[in-house]
Amino acid sequence: MKLAVVGGGSTYTPELIDGFARMRDTLPVSELVLIDPAAGRLELVGGLARRIFAKKGHDGRIVTTSDLDAGVADADAVLLQLRVGGQAARQQDETWPLECGCVGQETTGAGGLAKALRTVPVVLDIAERVRRASPGAWIVDFTNPVGIVTRALLQAGHRAVGLCNVAIGLQRKFARLLDVDPAGVHLDHVGLNHLTWETGVRLGGPDGADMLPKLLAEHGDAIADDLRLPRPLLDRLGVVPSYYLRYFYAHDEVVRELRTKPSRAAEVAEMERRLLEMYGDPALDEKPELLAKRGGAFYSEAAVDLAASLLGGAGSPVQVVNTWNKGTLPFLPDDAVVEVQARVGTEGAAPLAVPDLDPLYAGLIADVTAYEDLALEAALRGGRDRVFKALLAHPLIGQYAYAEKLTDQLIAHNREHLAWA
């Protein structure tokens, strides 16, 4: 079995490699190709990847290359984890929106739109090249904003599923609090990528006993602290929101915080510098502890599980993924992309039924889906007016004066990545 990782020079990659090494019975990879145009980073990451495989006794071959077409040729699955513009572009995404009093973040609001505009055309070009080189390959997208990117891939007819690590992170957290095996914890996870709520936490499967009331009653303070939201809010909601909901539920508070501390991009850039130094140490043969602070916890296990199921291996039959709505949330179009529990197999992902959602959540999901429609249109067709409309539609912006100013800033900061600008 051959897998390719586009963006293989990312400092995330050793997390992924560790998962492949530990879970080789779930996904028996014979060849793993790391693809990245940054040859220096790729050499460091590739060296550590080979040492991790060797230490774990994995006999798979790890290949590094900057040649995308050669790297994806004959692949069974291709994982996308690229960042167009690198951390420098992320730094911009997280700062210029603050000038309008809007949250600066790489996956939501104006910064998230900028990332989508940079990313969608690049990903679609990669996907077309994958389709030519390996027509039957599955594409697993971990590239943000996952919902918009996955929709672009599906809309273009690619065999694609989107993946985020938020759900598996919460599953592991709840399993730890309940002192049970994570494999037995099923989440009633519903929404859009980075806009989700856990409306139930069930033991044993979709029909198991709901432990969410117990979790909130006995561990509500710890859960609230992790989310940086007040405990009374969780008690009133009776659900556990994704930590990304803090950008909506405490927007102005977050903006004040962001204005008074270094950006997350700056923190990550420094971590990446230190990680790459570590990766160059020929004695290092495991992922360093610092990598856990980089983000992407449990990404490797989620990615291995998903790829295994798509390729007919020993992956879990039900997983949280990003895929076509197809009536799952009846208030959304069928071709919207939702993030829910789905049955995953060689034919792709089929969402499980979701109970009727409270308007408190359904309304926000519908609003953000409308924004994502407009964002994808702007990413595919370009044009200042399309960017303006997407910003005006976003619930975190919504005022025409802000949308006008943010449109000009977005284009100015991203002109080198926007062919139409």
Coordinates of N, CA and C in Angstrom, one line a residue, residues 34-177:
L34 N 6.8 11.5 1.3 CA 6.6 12.8 1.8 C 7.0 13.8 0.7
I35 N 6.0 14.7 0.4 CA 6.2 15.6 -0.8 C 6.2 17.0 -0.2
D36 N 7.2 17.8 -0.6 CA 7.2 19.2 -0.1 C 8.2 20.0 -1.0
P37 N 7.9 21.2 -1.4 CA 8.8 22.0 -2.2 C 10.0 22.5 -1.4
A38 N 9.8 22.6 0.0 CA 10.9 23.1 0.8 C 11.9 21.9 1.1
A39 N 12.9 21.8 0.3 CA 13.8 20.7 0.3 C 14.5 20.6 1.7
G40 N 14.9 21.7 2.2 CA 15.7 21.7 3.5 C 14.9 21.1 4.6
R41 N 13.6 21.6 4.8 CA 12.7 21.0 5.8 C 12.5 19.6 5.6
L42 N 12.2 19.3 4.3 CA 11.8 17.9 3.9 C 13.0 16.9 4.3
E43 N 14.2 17.3 4.1 CA 15.3 16.4 4.5 C 15.4 16.2 6.0
L44 N 15.1 17.2 6.8 CA 15.1 17.0 8.2 C 14.0 16.1 8.7
V45 N 12.8 16.4 8.2 CA 11.6 15.7 8.6 C 11.7 14.2 8.1
G46 N 12.2 14.0 6.9 CA 12.3 12.7 6.3 C 13.3 11.9 7.1
G47 N 14.4 12.5 7.5 CA 15.4 11.7 8.3 C 14.8 11.2 9.6
L48 N 14.1 12.1 10.3 CA 13.4 11.7 11.6 C 12.4 10.6 11.3
A49 N 11.6 10.8 10.2 CA 10.6 9.8 9.9 C 11.2 8.4 9.7
R50 N 12.3 8.3 9.1 CA 12.9 7.0 8.9 C 13.4 6.4 10.2
R51 N 13.9 7.3 11.0 CA 14.4 6.8 12.4 C 13.3 6.3 13.2
I52 N 12.1 7.0 13.2 CA 10.9 6.6 13.9 C 10.5 5.2 13.4
F53 N 10.4 5.0 12.1 CA 10.0 3.7 11.6 C 11.0 2.7 12.0
A54 N 12.3 3.0 11.9 CA 13.3 2.0 12.3 C 13.1 1.6 13.8
K55 N 12.9 2.6 14.6 CA 12.8 2.3 16.1 C 11.6 1.4 16.4
K56 N 10.5 1.7 15.7 CA 9.3 1.0 15.9 C 9.2 -0.4 15.1
G57 N 10.3 -0.6 14.4 CA 10.3 -1.9 13.7 C 9.4 -2.0 12.4
H58 N 9.1 -0.8 11.9 CA 8.2 -0.8 10.7 C 9.1 -0.9 9.5
D59 N 8.8 -1.8 8.6 CA 9.7 -2.1 7.4 C 9.2 -1.3 6.2
G60 N 8.3 -0.4 6.3 CA 7.9 0.4 5.2 C 9.0 1.4 4.7
R61 N 8.9 1.7 3.4 CA 9.9 2.6 2.8 C 9.4 4.0 2.9
I62 N 10.2 4.9 3.3 CA 9.9 6.3 3.3 C 10.7 7.0 2.3
V63 N 10.0 7.7 1.4 CA 10.6 8.4 0.2 C 10.3 9.9 0.4
T64 N 11.3 10.8 0.1 CA 11.1 12.2 0.1 C 11.3 12.8 -1.3
T65 N 10.4 13.7 -1.7 CA 10.6 14.3 -3.0 C 9.9 15.6 -3.1
S66 N 10.4 16.5 -4.0 CA 9.7 17.7 -4.3 C 8.9 17.6 -5.6
D67 N 8.9 16.5 -6.2 CA 8.2 16.2 -7.4 C 6.8 15.7 -7.1
L68 N 5.8 16.5 -7.2 CA 4.5 16.1 -6.8 C 3.9 15.0 -7.7
D69 N 4.1 15.1 -9.0 CA 3.5 14.1 -9.9 C 4.1 12.8 -9.7
A70 N 5.5 12.7 -9.5 CA 6.1 11.4 -9.2 C 5.7 10.9 -7.8
G71 N 5.6 11.8 -6.9 CA 5.2 11.4 -5.5 C 3.9 10.7 -5.4
V72 N 2.9 11.3 -6.1 CA 1.5 10.8 -6.0 C 1.2 9.6 -6.9
A73 N 2.1 9.3 -7.9 CA 1.9 8.3 -8.9 C 1.6 7.0 -8.2
D74 N 0.5 6.3 -8.6 CA 0.1 5.0 -8.1 C -0.2 5.0 -6.6
A75 N -0.4 6.1 -6.0 CA -0.8 6.1 -4.5 C -2.2 5.6 -4.3
D76 N -2.4 4.9 -3.2 CA -3.7 4.5 -2.8 C -4.5 5.6 -2.1
A77 N -3.8 6.5 -1.4 CA -4.4 7.6 -0.7 C -3.4 8.7 -0.7
V78 N -3.9 10.0 -0.7 CA -3.0 11.2 -0.6 C -3.6 12.0 0.5
L79 N -2.7 12.4 1.5 CA -3.1 13.2 2.6 C -2.6 14.6 2.3
L80 N -3.5 15.6 2.5 CA -3.1 17.0 2.2 C -3.0 17.7 3.5
Q81 N -1.8 18.3 3.8 CA -1.6 19.1 5.0 C -0.7 20.3 4.7
L82 N -1.0 21.0 3.7 CA -0.2 22.1 3.2 C -0.7 23.4 3.8
R83 N 0.2 24.4 3.8 CA -0.1 25.8 4.2 C 0.4 26.7 3.2
V84 N -0.5 27.3 2.4 CA 0.0 28.2 1.3 C 0.3 29.5 2.0
G85 N 1.6 29.9 1.7 CA 2.1 31.2 2.3 C 2.8 31.0 3.6
G86 N 2.7 29.8 4.2 CA 3.5 29.5 5.4 C 3.0 30.2 6.6
Q87 N 3.8 30.2 7.6 CA 3.5 30.9 8.9 C 3.5 32.5 8.7
A88 N 4.2 33.0 7.7 CA 4.1 34.4 7.4 C 2.7 34.9 7.0
A89 N 2.1 34.1 6.2 CA 0.7 34.4 5.8 C -0.2 34.2 7.0
R90 N 0.0 33.2 7.8 CA -0.8 33.0 9.0 C -0.7 34.2 9.9
Q91 N 0.5 34.7 10.1 CA 0.7 35.9 10.9 C -0.1 37.1 10.4
Q92 N -0.2 37.3 9.1 CA -1.1 38.3 8.6 C -2.5 38.0 8.9
D93 N -3.0 36.8 8.7 CA -4.4 36.4 8.9 C -4.8 36.8 10.3
E94 N -3.9 36.6 11.3 CA -4.2 36.8 12.7 C -4.1 38.2 13.2
T95 N -3.6 39.2 12.3 CA -3.3 40.5 12.8 C -4.2 41.6 12.1
W96 N -4.2 41.6 10.8 CA -4.9 42.8 10.2 C -6.4 42.8 10.5
P97 N -7.1 41.7 10.7 CA -8.6 41.9 11.1 C -8.8 42.6 12.4
L98 N -7.8 42.5 13.3 CA -7.9 43.2 14.6 C -8.1 44.7 14.4
E99 N -7.6 45.3 13.3 CA -7.7 46.7 13.1 C -9.1 47.2 13.0
C100 N -10.0 46.2 12.6 CA -11.5 46.6 12.6 C -12.2 46.1 13.8
G101 N -11.5 45.6 14.8 CA -12.1 45.0 16.0 C -12.7 43.6 15.7
C102 N -12.2 43.0 14.7 CA -12.7 41.6 14.3 C -11.6 40.6 14.7
V103 N -12.1 39.4 15.0 CA -11.1 38.4 15.5 C -10.1 38.1 14.3
G104 N -8.9 37.9 14.7 CA -7.9 37.5 13.8 C -7.5 36.0 14.0
Q105 N -7.9 35.2 13.1 CA -7.8 33.7 13.3 C -7.6 33.1 11.9
E106 N -6.9 32.0 11.8 CA -6.5 31.5 10.5 C -7.6 30.6 9.8
T107 N -8.7 30.3 10.6 CA -9.7 29.4 9.9 C -11.1 30.0 10.0
T108 N -11.3 31.1 10.7 CA -12.6 31.7 10.7 C -12.5 33.2 10.6
G109 N -13.6 33.9 10.3 CA -13.6 35.3 10.1 C -12.8 35.7 8.8
A110 N -12.3 37.0 8.8 CA -11.6 37.5 7.6 C -10.3 36.7 7.4
G111 N -9.6 36.3 8.4 CA -8.3 35.5 8.2 C -8.6 34.2 7.6
G112 N -9.7 33.6 8.1 CA -10.1 32.3 7.5 C -10.5 32.4 6.0
L113 N -11.1 33.5 5.7 CA -11.4 33.7 4.2 C -10.1 33.9 3.4
A114 N -9.2 34.6 4.0 CA -7.9 34.8 3.3 C -7.3 33.5 3.0
K115 N -7.3 32.6 4.0 CA -6.6 31.3 3.9 C -7.4 30.5 2.8
A116 N -8.7 30.5 2.8 CA -9.5 29.8 1.8 C -9.1 30.3 0.4
L117 N -9.0 31.6 0.2 CA -8.7 32.1 -1.1 C -7.4 31.7 -1.6
R118 N -6.4 31.6 -0.7 CA -5.0 31.2 -1.1 C -5.0 29.7 -1.4
T119 N -5.8 28.9 -0.6 CA -5.6 27.5 -0.6 C -6.4 26.7 -1.6
V120 N -7.7 27.1 -1.8 CA -8.5 26.3 -2.7 C -8.0 26.1 -4.1
P121 N -7.5 27.2 -4.8 CA -6.9 26.9 -6.1 C -5.7 26.0 -6.1
V122 N -4.9 26.1 -5.1 CA -3.7 25.2 -5.0 C -4.1 23.8 -4.8
V123 N -5.1 23.6 -3.9 CA -5.5 22.2 -3.6 C -6.2 21.6 -4.8
L124 N -7.0 22.3 -5.5 CA -7.7 21.8 -6.7 C -6.7 21.4 -7.8
D125 N -5.6 22.2 -7.9 CA -4.5 21.8 -8.9 C -3.9 20.5 -8.5
I126 N -3.6 20.4 -7.2 CA -2.9 19.2 -6.7 C -3.9 18.0 -6.9
A127 N -5.2 18.2 -6.6 CA -6.1 17.1 -6.8 C -6.3 16.6 -8.2
E128 N -6.2 17.6 -9.2 CA -6.3 17.2 -10.6 C -5.0 16.4 -11.0
R129 N -3.9 16.7 -10.4 CA -2.7 16.0 -10.7 C -2.7 14.6 -10.1
V130 N -3.3 14.5 -8.9 CA -3.5 13.2 -8.3 C -4.5 12.3 -9.2
R131 N -5.5 13.0 -9.7 CA -6.5 12.2 -10.5 C -5.8 11.7 -11.7
R132 N -4.9 12.4 -12.3 CA -4.2 11.9 -13.5 C -3.3 10.8 -13.2
A133 N -2.5 11.0 -12.1 CA -1.5 10.0 -11.7 C -2.0 8.8 -11.0
S134 N -3.1 8.9 -10.3 CA -3.7 7.8 -9.5 C -5.2 8.0 -9.5
P135 N -5.9 7.6 -10.5 CA -7.3 7.9 -10.7 C -8.2 7.3 -9.5
G136 N -7.8 6.3 -8.9 CA -8.6 5.7 -7.9 C -8.2 6.1 -6.4
A137 N -7.3 7.0 -6.3 CA -6.8 7.4 -5.0 C -7.8 8.2 -4.2
W138 N -7.8 7.9 -2.9 CA -8.6 8.8 -2.0 C -7.8 10.0 -1.6
I139 N -8.4 11.1 -1.5 CA -7.8 12.3 -0.9 C -8.3 12.6 0.5
V140 N -7.5 12.6 1.5 CA -7.8 12.9 2.8 C -7.3 14.4 3.1
D141 N -8.3 15.3 3.3 CA -7.9 16.7 3.5 C -7.8 17.1 5.0
F142 N -6.6 17.5 5.4 CA -6.4 18.0 6.7 C -6.1 19.5 6.6
T143 N -6.1 20.0 5.4 CA -5.7 21.4 5.1 C -6.9 22.3 5.5
N144 N -6.6 23.3 6.3 CA -7.7 24.3 6.7 C -7.9 25.4 5.6
P145 N -9.1 26.0 5.6 CA -10.3 25.6 6.3 C -10.9 24.3 5.7
V146 N -10.9 23.3 6.5 CA -11.2 21.9 6.0 C -12.6 21.8 5.3
G147 N -13.6 22.5 5.9 CA -15.0 22.4 5.3 C -15.0 23.0 3.9
I148 N -14.4 24.2 3.7 CA -14.5 24.8 2.4 C -13.6 24.1 1.4
V149 N -12.4 23.6 1.9 CA -11.5 22.9 1.0 C -12.1 21.6 0.6
T150 N -12.7 20.9 1.5 CA -13.4 19.6 1.2 C -14.5 19.8 0.2
R151 N -15.3 20.8 0.4 CA -16.4 21.1 -0.5 C -15.9 21.4 -1.9
A152 N -14.8 22.1 -2.0 CA -14.2 22.4 -3.3 C -13.8 21.1 -4.0
L153 N -13.2 20.2 -3.2 CA -12.7 18.9 -3.8 C -13.9 18.1 -4.2
L154 N -14.9 17.9 -3.4 CA -16.1 17.1 -3.8 C -16.8 17.7 -4.9
Q155 N -17.0 19.0 -4.9 CA -17.7 19.7 -6.0 C -17.0 19.5 -7.4
A156 N -15.7 19.3 -7.3 CA -14.9 19.0 -8.6 C -14.8 17.6 -8.9
G157 N -15.6 16.7 -8.1 CA -15.7 15.3 -8.5 C -14.5 14.4 -7.9
H158 N -13.8 14.9 -7.0 CA -12.7 14.1 -6.4 C -13.2 13.2 -5.3
R159 N -12.5 12.1 -5.2 CA -12.7 11.1 -4.1 C -12.1 11.7 -2.8
A160 N -12.8 12.4 -2.1 CA -12.2 13.2 -0.9 C -13.1 13.1 0.3
V161 N -12.4 13.1 1.4 CA -13.0 13.2 2.8 C -12.2 14.2 3.6
G162 N -12.9 15.1 4.3 CA -12.2 16.0 5.2 C -12.0 15.5 6.6
L163 N -10.9 15.9 7.2 CA -10.6 15.4 8.5 C -10.1 16.5 9.5
C164 N -10.6 16.5 10.7 CA -10.2 17.5 11.7 C -9.9 16.7 13.0
N165 N -9.0 17.2 13.8 CA -8.7 16.5 15.0 C -9.5 16.9 16.3
V166 N -10.4 17.9 16.1 CA -11.2 18.3 17.3 C -12.0 17.2 17.9
A167 N -12.7 16.4 17.1 CA -13.5 15.4 17.6 C -12.7 14.3 18.4
I168 N -11.6 13.8 17.8 CA -10.9 12.8 18.5 C -10.2 13.3 19.7
G169 N -9.9 14.6 19.7 CA -9.3 15.2 21.0 C -10.4 15.2 22.1
L170 N -11.6 15.5 21.8 CA -12.7 15.5 22.8 C -13.0 14.1 23.2
Q171 N -13.0 13.2 22.2 CA -13.2 11.8 22.6 C -12.2 11.3 23.6
R172 N -11.0 11.6 23.4 CA -9.9 11.1 24.3 C -10.1 11.8 25.7
K173 N -10.4 13.1 25.6 CA -10.6 13.8 26.9 C -11.8 13.2 27.7
F174 N -12.9 13.0 27.0 CA -14.0 12.4 27.8 C -13.8 11.0 28.3
A175 N -13.1 10.2 27.5 CA -12.7 8.9 27.9 C -11.8 8.9 29.1
R176 N -10.9 9.8 29.2 CA -10.1 10.0 30.4 C -10.9 10.4 31.6
L177 N -11.8 11.3 31.4 CA -12.6 11.7 32.5 C -13.6 10.6 33.0

